[in-house]
Amino acid sequence: MSGALEVLAEHAAFGGVQGFYRHASESTGTAMRFAVFRPPQARERAVPVVWFLAGLTCTEENFTVKAGAQRIAAELGLLLVAPDTSPRGEGVPGDPAEAYDFGLGAGFYLDATVPPFDRHYRMYSYVARELPALVAANFPADPRRQSILGHSMGGHGALVLALREPGRYAAVSAFAPIVAPSEVPWGQKAFRGYLGEDRAAWARYDACALIRAGARVPALLVDQGLADRFLAEQLRPERLEAECAAAGLALTLRRHPGYDHSYYFIATFIEDHLRWHHARLHEEGGT
Amino acid sequence: MSGALEVLAEHAAFGGVQGFYRHASESTGTAMRFAVFRPPQARERAVPVVWFLAGLTCTEENFTVKAGAQRIAAELGLLLVAPDTSPRGEGVPGDPAEAYDFGLGAGFYLDATVPPFDRHYRMYSYVARELPALVAANFPADPRRQSILGHSMGGHGALVLALREPGRYAAVSAFAPIVAPSEVPWGQKAFRGYLGEDRAAWARYDACALIRAGARVPALLVDQGLADRFLAEQLRPERLEAECAAAGLALTLRRHPGYDHSYYFIATFIEDHLRWHHARLHEEGGT
C-alpha cells in the first residue's frame, strides 16, 4: 500500500515551498523519499509538473540543493519533482561501497527481473506510475501537463520514460545523458545485473534502441559538456544524434566547450531547459 | 609561510570558473581550503572581490554549492571568495562531535587567545589579512574594490570585519547574522572558549558593541527570515536595529515572513545582495 505522505522538511524559497517527503512505496517495497518545489502560483491553481531524474550516486537532494532551479520554476509556475535514484533501506541489496554504478544510488529507472534485485529495484514503475499518482493526489499538480528531464543516468531515465509513455510528457530534455546504455559500460553492467542476458529486455530501456524501434517523443533538447570525463566512453551523444537523424526526430544537441559532468554545468543551463519545457507545456496543455 | 596554491578542482560555470583551492596557512598553521568563482569578465580585467563568510558547521562548499550566486556574479563581474569556517586537520582541537557551535566549523572569525585554541583558531587574521593577500596575488582581483557578506556566524564575521577594517569594504550585508554575540548563547560560548572572561576582548568581536564604541560602516543590508528558529534567542536583529538607530548608521533590515535559516533563504535573496554590493562597489572604486 502507498502509505501516507510524511513531511520531512519544508522551506520557503522564492515565494514558494521546497519540501522533502517520504512514503511507503508499493513499487519498491521500501520507504522512498522525494523532493517537491511548489511555486507561488500553486497556491491558486494546479500547475504543470516537471520531473527531474538524477544520476549515479545521487538522491532527491542533489538537484534540489545544487541546480538553482527553484528561482526559474517560481517565475514560470512549475512544480518540480525530484525522486531518489534507487530503493534504500534494510534488506535492499546493492552496497554502494562495492560499486557506485550499481545498486544503491544506481537504480537506472528500470524494473529489475533478476534476483535479488527484482524485489525492490522497480524504479520504472515507481517513477512512471506510483509517484505521479501520489503527486497528483497530494500537490496542486496538473497531471495533463507534465514534462521530464534528467542528468546522466537520469537523462537516460528521462529519455526512456518519454519514449515509452507517449503522450505523457509534453517535453523531454537531458544533461549529459546515457543515450545508448546497451552499448556502454555503465549501462551494460546495470542491465546485466538487473535484467540478465535478455537483450530484448535491455532494448526496452535503451533510448537509441527505442527510437530505432519506432518510439517517438516531441522535440528533444540535450546539453553536453565537452570537458565531461564520461563523454567518450559512457555518454556518446553522437549515437543519439545518429538515431534521431535516421528517425527524423527533432533533436537540439548543444555541445559546451569546457563544461564537465557536475551540477555547475546543470546550474548553468537549467534556465534554458525550464524555459524550453515551459513553452512546450503551454503549447500542449493550454492555459 | 604561505605555501603555494593547490588547485583541488575547477569547474566551468556560467561562462566563468568555480574553483576549490588549498594552501598552507601561516595564520592558522594548518592547510586551509577556500572557493573562488572567477566571472567571465576576469579573463580580461581585474574585477571586484565579494567575500562570503559561512555559518556554523559549514565549509567553503555550502555557499558555493547551494546559493546560486555564480549566475549573478557572472552577470555583474564579481569574484566570489568563500573561505572555510575554522582550521581543520590533525592536532586541531574542537571535535564537532562534541559541539556543532564551538571548535571545528565554528571559528567565529576571531583570533583566539585561550589555549589550546590560540594556536590554530586565528580566523580573523586569516580572513582579514592572509587570504586577501593570497587572492590578490593569485586571481584577477581588484583589491581596491572589495565587499563582504555572510550568513549567521558568518554574518557576524562580515559585520565585525567591516566595522574593524574601515575603508576596506565598500559594502557589507548579512543573512540572519549574529549581531550581538556577547549577549546570546552561541556567542557567549564561543567567546568564553576562545577569548576567556575578558569582556573587552569580546567587545572587539561584537558588531553591536563595536557600533556603540563608534565603529562605522557604509550602508548595511540585513535579511532575516521570520520562521528562523534561531531568531529570538541567537540572532536578535532588533539589537542591531537599535544600535544603528542610536549611531545614525543606515541599516536596511528586511524581515521575511515564512523564511527559515537555510540556504533556501539565502538563495532566494542572494541576487538582491549581490546587486546591492555591485552598485556600491562601482560607486566607491569607479569602473
XYZ file of C-alpha atoms in Angstrom:
574
model
C 0.000 0.000 0.000
C 1.117 3.522 -0.694
C 1.320 4.904 2.808
C 0.530 8.423 3.838
C 2.886 11.172 2.874
C 5.304 12.162 5.631
C 6.664 15.700 5.535
C 10.390 15.578 6.335
C 11.064 19.289 5.861
C 9.573 22.308 4.145
C 11.458 25.538 3.417
C 10.212 28.802 1.986
C 12.089 29.509 -1.249
C 11.488 32.106 -3.951
C 7.962 32.741 -2.740
C 7.122 29.032 -2.909
C 7.919 25.982 -0.798
C 10.725 23.443 -1.196
C 9.666 20.260 0.546
C 11.115 16.833 1.256
C 8.742 13.908 1.727
C 8.753 10.190 2.493
C 6.197 7.487 1.852
C 5.905 3.696 1.841
C 6.249 2.677 -1.801
C 4.262 -0.201 -3.190
C 6.572 -0.432 -6.215
C 9.829 -0.789 -4.326
C 8.557 -2.207 -1.047
C 10.627 0.393 0.780
C 10.249 3.873 2.208
C 11.022 6.296 -0.624
C 11.980 9.953 -0.352
C 11.353 12.659 -2.900
C 11.516 16.439 -3.163
C 8.848 18.798 -4.493
C 9.103 22.525 -5.157
C 5.723 24.231 -5.173
C 5.913 27.574 -6.983
C 3.923 30.529 -5.654
C 1.327 30.104 -8.429
C 0.401 26.710 -6.935
C -1.368 28.456 -4.077
C -4.055 29.482 -6.544
C -4.195 26.823 -9.235
C -2.877 23.469 -10.355
C 0.409 23.952 -12.205
C 2.419 21.857 -14.675
C 4.757 19.213 -13.280
C 8.404 18.963 -14.312
C 10.217 15.765 -13.316
C 13.962 15.730 -12.746
C 15.752 12.370 -12.604
C 19.213 12.434 -11.069
C 22.363 10.494 -11.888
C 24.545 7.864 -10.277
C 25.204 8.264 -6.528
C 22.532 10.956 -6.190
C 19.411 11.232 -4.072
C 16.419 13.568 -4.235
C 18.665 16.209 -2.701
C 21.333 16.850 -5.335
C 19.241 18.632 -7.934
C 17.148 20.283 -5.260
C 20.160 21.747 -3.462
C 22.565 22.413 -6.313
C 20.804 23.320 -9.555
C 19.200 26.641 -8.646
C 16.047 25.547 -10.459
C 13.555 26.917 -7.928
C 14.130 30.523 -8.987
C 13.070 29.784 -12.542
C 10.261 27.404 -11.546
C 8.898 30.150 -9.274
C 8.883 32.595 -12.155
C 7.304 30.166 -14.624
C 4.899 28.434 -12.268
C 6.293 24.905 -12.493
C 6.049 22.185 -9.845
C 9.438 20.441 -9.682
C 9.573 16.813 -8.547
C 12.884 15.065 -7.838
C 12.709 11.365 -6.883
C 15.505 9.348 -5.320
C 17.597 7.197 -7.688
C 17.044 3.772 -6.125
C 15.313 1.979 -3.282
C 17.216 2.110 0.006
C 16.913 0.648 3.459
C 17.360 -2.545 5.397
C 17.376 -5.624 3.221
C 17.868 -3.744 -0.054
C 20.868 -5.286 -1.847
C 23.484 -3.246 -3.737
C 26.058 -1.864 -1.283
C 27.397 1.448 -2.670
C 30.748 0.672 -1.029
C 31.103 -2.132 -3.589
C 30.066 -0.118 -6.663
C 28.937 3.477 -7.219
C 27.371 2.493 -10.548
C 25.196 -0.447 -9.487
C 22.766 -0.940 -6.623
C 22.024 1.834 -4.141
C 22.006 5.218 -5.883
C 22.060 3.478 -9.255
C 18.583 2.137 -9.960
C 18.708 3.047 -13.656
C 14.966 3.756 -13.714
C 14.085 0.191 -14.662
C 12.141 -2.730 -13.178
C 14.698 -5.423 -12.358
C 13.920 -9.029 -13.188
C 16.988 -10.757 -11.722
C 17.009 -11.852 -8.055
C 17.728 -10.448 -5.547
C 17.227 -7.089 -7.280
C 13.761 -7.830 -8.694
C 12.199 -7.439 -5.260
C 12.992 -3.753 -4.643
C 14.599 -2.276 -7.775
C 11.400 -1.248 -9.542
C 12.167 2.384 -10.276
C 10.418 2.410 -13.658
C 7.072 1.518 -12.101
C 7.781 3.907 -9.268
C 8.581 6.942 -11.433
C 6.173 6.164 -14.272
C 3.124 5.268 -12.206
C 3.220 5.293 -8.422
C 4.879 8.633 -7.761
C 2.861 10.577 -10.387
C -0.356 9.341 -8.754
C 0.943 10.274 -5.316
C 1.990 13.734 -6.511
C -1.332 14.309 -8.258
C -3.199 13.329 -5.098
C -1.144 15.427 -2.698
C 0.080 18.511 -4.562
C -1.501 21.223 -6.740
C -0.313 19.464 -9.901
C -1.973 19.435 -13.293
C -1.356 15.858 -14.497
C -2.336 16.777 -18.059
C 0.748 18.961 -18.261
C 3.954 17.122 -17.407
C 7.467 17.145 -18.753
C 10.675 15.389 -17.784
C 14.406 15.935 -17.709
C 17.407 14.340 -16.117
C 21.168 14.131 -15.768
C 23.454 11.283 -16.838
C 21.728 8.057 -15.623
C 18.710 10.327 -15.029
C 18.981 11.647 -18.583
C 18.697 8.013 -19.678
C 15.679 7.667 -17.406
C 14.003 10.783 -18.789
C 14.530 9.719 -22.401
C 13.289 6.174 -21.784
C 10.216 7.302 -19.845
C 9.283 9.823 -22.525
C 9.811 7.273 -25.312
C 7.839 4.522 -23.539
C 4.949 6.664 -22.284
C 3.848 8.524 -25.419
C 1.562 11.474 -24.809
C 2.535 11.672 -21.148
C 5.271 14.305 -21.347
C 4.997 17.483 -23.381
C 8.773 17.807 -23.452
C 11.907 15.875 -22.606
C 15.431 17.137 -22.134
C 18.667 15.937 -20.638
C 22.066 16.974 -19.365
C 24.862 14.627 -20.380
C 22.537 11.627 -20.709
C 23.437 7.976 -21.163
C 21.723 7.520 -24.529
C 22.733 4.001 -25.540
C 23.136 2.028 -22.302
C 23.272 -1.337 -24.101
C 26.467 -0.164 -25.803
C 28.421 1.394 -22.895
C 29.995 0.004 -19.680
C 27.671 1.719 -17.164
C 24.573 0.501 -18.959
C 25.869 -2.983 -19.721
C 26.798 -3.530 -16.080
C 23.401 -2.321 -14.884
C 21.391 -4.238 -17.490
C 23.311 -7.458 -16.898
C 22.825 -7.122 -13.129
C 19.192 -6.054 -13.147
C 17.873 -7.718 -16.336
C 20.207 -10.623 -17.046
C 21.334 -11.511 -20.551
C 17.996 -10.930 -22.319
C 18.947 -8.307 -24.918
C 15.313 -7.662 -25.809
C 14.754 -6.582 -22.207
C 17.767 -4.261 -22.457
C 16.348 -2.670 -25.608
C 13.196 -1.609 -23.773
C 15.363 0.591 -21.526
C 17.694 1.955 -24.207
C 16.795 5.326 -25.767
C 18.665 4.688 -29.009
C 17.155 1.199 -29.357
C 13.676 2.526 -28.607
C 13.975 5.227 -31.280
C 15.267 2.655 -33.743
C 12.238 0.510 -32.902
C 9.898 3.380 -33.715
C 9.283 5.124 -30.395
C 8.940 8.884 -30.670
C 8.940 11.950 -28.423
C 8.079 15.549 -29.065
C 11.106 17.815 -29.507
C 14.204 16.813 -27.574
C 16.867 19.089 -26.016
C 20.237 17.734 -24.859
C 23.164 19.671 -23.372
C 26.592 18.060 -23.203
C 29.808 19.438 -21.740
C 32.894 18.734 -23.809
C 35.155 18.506 -20.720
C 32.920 15.746 -19.321
C 35.198 12.837 -18.428
C 32.438 10.335 -19.219
C 31.716 11.724 -22.676
C 33.575 9.338 -24.963
C 33.087 6.057 -23.111
C 29.695 6.293 -21.388
C 27.621 9.106 -22.892
C 28.264 9.144 -26.646
C 25.726 11.784 -27.709
C 26.639 11.136 -31.343
C 24.742 7.861 -31.019
C 21.545 9.755 -30.136
C 22.255 12.247 -32.900
C 22.505 9.433 -35.445
C 19.333 7.679 -34.292
C 17.343 10.926 -34.264
C 18.604 11.838 -37.722
C 17.645 8.402 -39.058
C 14.223 8.642 -37.397
C 13.551 12.238 -38.383
C 13.210 13.134 -34.726
C 13.908 16.793 -33.866
C 16.944 16.890 -31.582
C 18.649 20.039 -30.334
C 22.064 18.852 -29.135
C 24.246 21.605 -27.708
C 27.923 20.902 -27.055
C 29.558 23.198 -24.496
C 33.353 23.527 -24.514
C 34.911 23.459 -21.041
C 31.900 22.156 -19.120
C 32.171 18.968 -17.080
C 29.698 16.429 -15.656
C 28.945 18.385 -12.452
C 25.960 20.293 -11.152
C 27.828 23.504 -12.058
C 27.119 22.510 -15.649
C 23.467 21.810 -14.846
C 23.094 25.061 -12.893
C 24.474 27.000 -15.847
C 21.945 25.678 -18.342
C 18.904 24.714 -16.234
C 17.230 28.030 -17.013
C 17.313 27.264 -20.744
C 15.776 23.843 -20.089
C 12.965 25.044 -17.855
C 12.033 27.868 -20.247
C 12.031 25.372 -23.100
C 9.822 22.976 -21.112
C 7.522 25.799 -20.083
C 6.957 26.870 -23.685
C 6.057 23.299 -24.660
C 3.882 22.664 -21.598
C 1.817 25.682 -22.519
C 1.604 24.703 -26.189
C 0.384 21.246 -25.256
C -1.994 21.807 -22.392
C -3.129 25.369 -22.921
C -3.634 27.956 -20.169
C 54.938 30.530 5.263
C 52.010 30.779 2.933
C 52.550 27.790 0.741
C 51.762 27.565 -2.931
C 48.181 27.393 -4.016
C 46.971 23.880 -4.766
C 44.089 23.528 -7.194
C 41.674 20.917 -5.834
C 39.048 21.268 -8.565
C 37.913 23.739 -11.198
C 34.533 23.635 -12.939
C 33.200 25.768 -15.769
C 30.101 27.611 -14.553
C 28.099 30.428 -16.129
C 30.923 31.271 -18.508
C 33.415 31.558 -15.624
C 35.240 29.108 -13.383
C 34.288 27.793 -9.953
C 37.446 26.615 -8.231
C 38.399 24.970 -4.952
C 41.884 25.575 -3.578
C 44.107 24.624 -0.661
C 47.176 26.266 0.820
C 49.332 26.128 3.940
C 48.127 28.978 6.119
C 50.545 30.960 8.237
C 47.682 32.336 10.352
C 46.189 29.007 11.369
C 49.208 26.775 10.995
C 47.071 24.345 9.014
C 46.134 23.584 5.432
C 43.138 25.801 4.599
C 40.641 25.354 1.788
C 38.681 28.074 0.050
C 36.497 28.509 -3.022
C 36.742 31.203 -5.692
C 34.359 31.926 -8.547
C 36.011 33.820 -11.392
C 33.399 35.531 -13.567
C 33.920 35.658 -17.328
C 34.954 39.340 -17.114
C 38.014 38.268 -15.090
C 39.601 36.883 -18.227
C 40.102 40.460 -19.389
C 40.475 42.609 -16.295
C 40.761 42.626 -12.538
C 37.291 42.537 -11.010
C 35.841 43.447 -7.595
C 36.020 40.837 -4.847
C 32.985 39.820 -2.811
C 33.674 37.776 0.326
C 31.111 35.351 1.698
C 31.562 34.049 5.254
C 29.547 30.952 6.125
C 27.846 29.893 9.331
C 28.214 27.163 11.930
C 29.044 23.663 10.649
C 29.804 24.960 7.144
C 32.867 24.794 4.938
C 33.843 26.663 1.770
C 31.406 24.396 -0.065
C 27.995 25.310 1.354
C 27.598 28.758 -0.190
C 29.417 27.674 -3.329
C 27.126 24.703 -3.923
C 23.801 25.958 -2.584
C 23.360 29.706 -3.008
C 23.215 30.019 -6.785
C 25.419 33.109 -6.567
C 27.609 32.348 -9.577
C 24.879 33.234 -12.060
C 24.626 36.757 -10.712
C 28.354 37.170 -10.154
C 28.893 36.156 -13.787
C 26.465 38.811 -14.946
C 27.897 41.533 -12.708
C 31.565 40.642 -12.981
C 32.249 39.826 -9.342
C 34.908 37.482 -7.982
C 33.331 35.452 -5.152
C 35.565 34.120 -2.380
C 34.257 31.670 0.228
C 36.700 30.666 2.995
C 36.268 27.730 5.351
C 34.843 28.497 8.814
C 37.672 27.178 11.000
C 41.058 25.499 10.903
C 40.895 21.731 10.488
C 43.273 18.818 10.491
C 45.386 16.694 12.760
C 46.073 18.308 16.117
C 43.399 20.987 15.776
C 41.209 20.843 18.895
C 37.428 21.250 18.861
C 35.759 17.942 17.916
C 32.488 18.684 16.093
C 31.017 15.501 17.593
C 31.177 17.291 20.959
C 29.654 20.609 19.824
C 28.429 21.963 16.493
C 28.758 25.530 17.772
C 32.332 25.521 19.044
C 35.600 24.290 17.534
C 35.730 22.773 14.044
C 33.280 24.524 11.733
C 32.762 27.256 14.322
C 35.786 29.533 14.276
C 33.709 32.687 14.763
C 36.145 34.729 12.636
C 38.253 35.713 15.640
C 41.824 35.225 16.855
C 41.624 33.005 19.934
C 43.745 33.812 22.965
C 42.919 30.847 25.207
C 44.969 27.625 24.952
C 44.723 25.220 23.218
C 42.652 27.227 20.717
C 45.076 30.165 20.397
C 47.442 28.074 18.314
C 45.202 27.425 15.284
C 41.956 29.366 15.706
C 43.103 32.618 14.110
C 40.352 33.123 11.551
C 40.280 36.916 11.930
C 43.889 37.254 10.810
C 43.287 34.662 8.138
C 40.231 36.322 6.587
C 41.285 39.938 7.199
C 44.892 39.667 6.032
C 46.339 36.397 4.816
C 43.636 35.237 2.426
C 43.091 38.672 0.803
C 46.809 38.848 0.021
C 46.755 35.316 -1.379
C 43.699 36.058 -3.508
C 45.190 39.323 -4.786
C 48.398 37.511 -5.749
C 46.737 34.567 -7.478
C 43.462 35.759 -9.008
C 42.351 38.640 -11.257
C 41.078 40.587 -8.235
C 40.959 44.345 -7.775
C 41.859 44.751 -4.073
C 40.661 48.374 -4.085
C 37.121 47.125 -4.640
C 36.013 44.604 -2.042
C 32.812 43.948 -0.194
C 31.696 41.323 2.296
C 28.634 39.381 3.326
C 27.846 36.341 5.397
C 25.267 34.084 6.996
C 24.588 33.590 10.710
C 28.047 33.204 12.341
C 29.400 34.441 9.010
C 27.071 37.446 9.146
C 28.698 38.223 12.484
C 32.082 37.813 10.812
C 31.183 40.110 7.919
C 29.846 42.831 10.216
C 32.875 42.664 12.525
C 35.377 42.685 9.685
C 33.692 45.659 8.021
C 33.466 47.559 11.325
C 37.094 46.840 12.285
C 38.670 47.430 8.877
C 37.265 50.826 7.864
C 37.700 51.713 4.213
C 38.367 48.111 3.231
C 34.867 47.062 2.181
C 32.610 49.200 0.019
C 29.567 47.344 1.318
C 28.560 44.846 3.958
C 25.443 42.727 4.167
C 24.236 39.684 6.021
C 21.672 36.912 6.111
C 20.364 36.155 9.600
C 23.541 37.403 11.314
C 24.553 37.037 14.935
C 24.710 40.761 15.723
C 25.351 40.817 19.475
C 27.369 37.688 20.258
C 28.278 38.890 23.772
C 24.582 38.782 24.635
C 23.485 35.422 23.162
C 24.323 31.763 23.927
C 26.212 30.954 20.701
C 28.442 33.987 21.073
C 28.966 33.695 24.810
C 30.022 30.059 24.466
C 32.448 30.889 21.658
C 33.880 33.994 23.307
C 34.341 32.253 26.663
C 36.076 29.316 24.963
C 38.263 31.295 22.567
C 38.809 34.571 24.479
C 38.244 33.739 28.154
C 36.423 36.073 30.518
C 37.915 39.340 29.229
C 34.786 41.266 28.205
C 36.835 43.965 26.493
C 38.163 41.272 24.154
C 34.598 40.111 23.490
C 33.559 43.645 22.574
C 36.134 43.796 19.795
C 34.287 40.931 18.066
C 30.746 42.131 18.737
C 29.047 44.184 16.000
C 26.640 45.928 18.358
C 29.415 46.737 20.839
C 31.666 47.993 18.037
C 28.952 50.324 16.727
C 28.295 51.560 20.260
C 32.033 52.249 20.575
C 31.973 54.377 17.439
C 32.890 51.997 14.619
C 31.095 52.698 11.364
C 30.443 51.036 8.032
C 28.954 52.293 4.804
C 25.334 51.299 4.250
C 24.312 47.974 5.723
C 21.778 45.448 4.363
C 20.411 42.621 6.515
C 17.815 39.987 5.582
C 16.140 37.949 8.291
C 13.599 35.152 7.962
C 10.793 35.256 10.493
C 10.471 31.449 10.602
C 14.146 31.186 11.580
C 14.289 29.032 14.697
C 17.351 30.917 15.969
C 15.765 34.347 15.620
C 14.659 35.147 19.156
C 17.475 33.557 21.147
C 20.603 33.857 18.995
C 20.112 36.427 16.247
C 18.077 39.302 17.701
C 18.193 41.731 14.761
C 16.355 44.298 16.882
C 19.612 44.750 18.792
C 21.388 45.810 15.587
C 18.443 47.986 14.649
C 18.669 49.788 17.985
C 22.437 50.333 17.812
C 22.265 51.558 14.213
C 19.430 53.935 15.091
C 21.384 55.304 18.075
C 24.508 55.693 15.925
C 22.746 57.168 12.900
C 24.034 54.278 10.800
C 21.960 53.497 7.695
C 20.566 49.973 8.087
C 18.170 48.280 5.710
C 16.703 45.396 7.719
C 14.227 43.270 5.798
C 12.088 40.766 7.686
C 10.715 37.925 5.553
C 7.687 36.009 6.824
C 7.950 32.239 6.404
C 11.692 32.051 5.633
C 13.954 29.909 7.792
C 17.708 29.777 8.484
C 18.581 27.593 5.475
C 20.369 28.183 2.206
C 16.935 28.223 0.506
C 16.525 31.579 2.246
C 19.963 32.727 1.076
C 19.357 31.507 -2.471
C 16.112 33.458 -2.594
C 17.695 36.804 -1.699
C 21.336 36.482 -2.809
C 20.562 38.290 -6.056
C 19.372 41.369 -4.151
C 22.562 41.324 -2.080
C 24.968 40.972 -4.977
C 23.233 43.699 -6.983
C 23.362 45.948 -3.909
C 27.072 45.188 -3.432
C 27.761 45.738 -7.110
C 26.160 49.180 -7.061
C 28.284 50.202 -4.068
C 31.483 48.666 -5.424
C 31.104 50.747 -8.527
C 30.262 53.923 -6.596
C 33.350 53.523 -4.443
C 36.018 52.384 -6.810
C 34.883 53.523 -10.239
C 34.898 51.040 -13.053
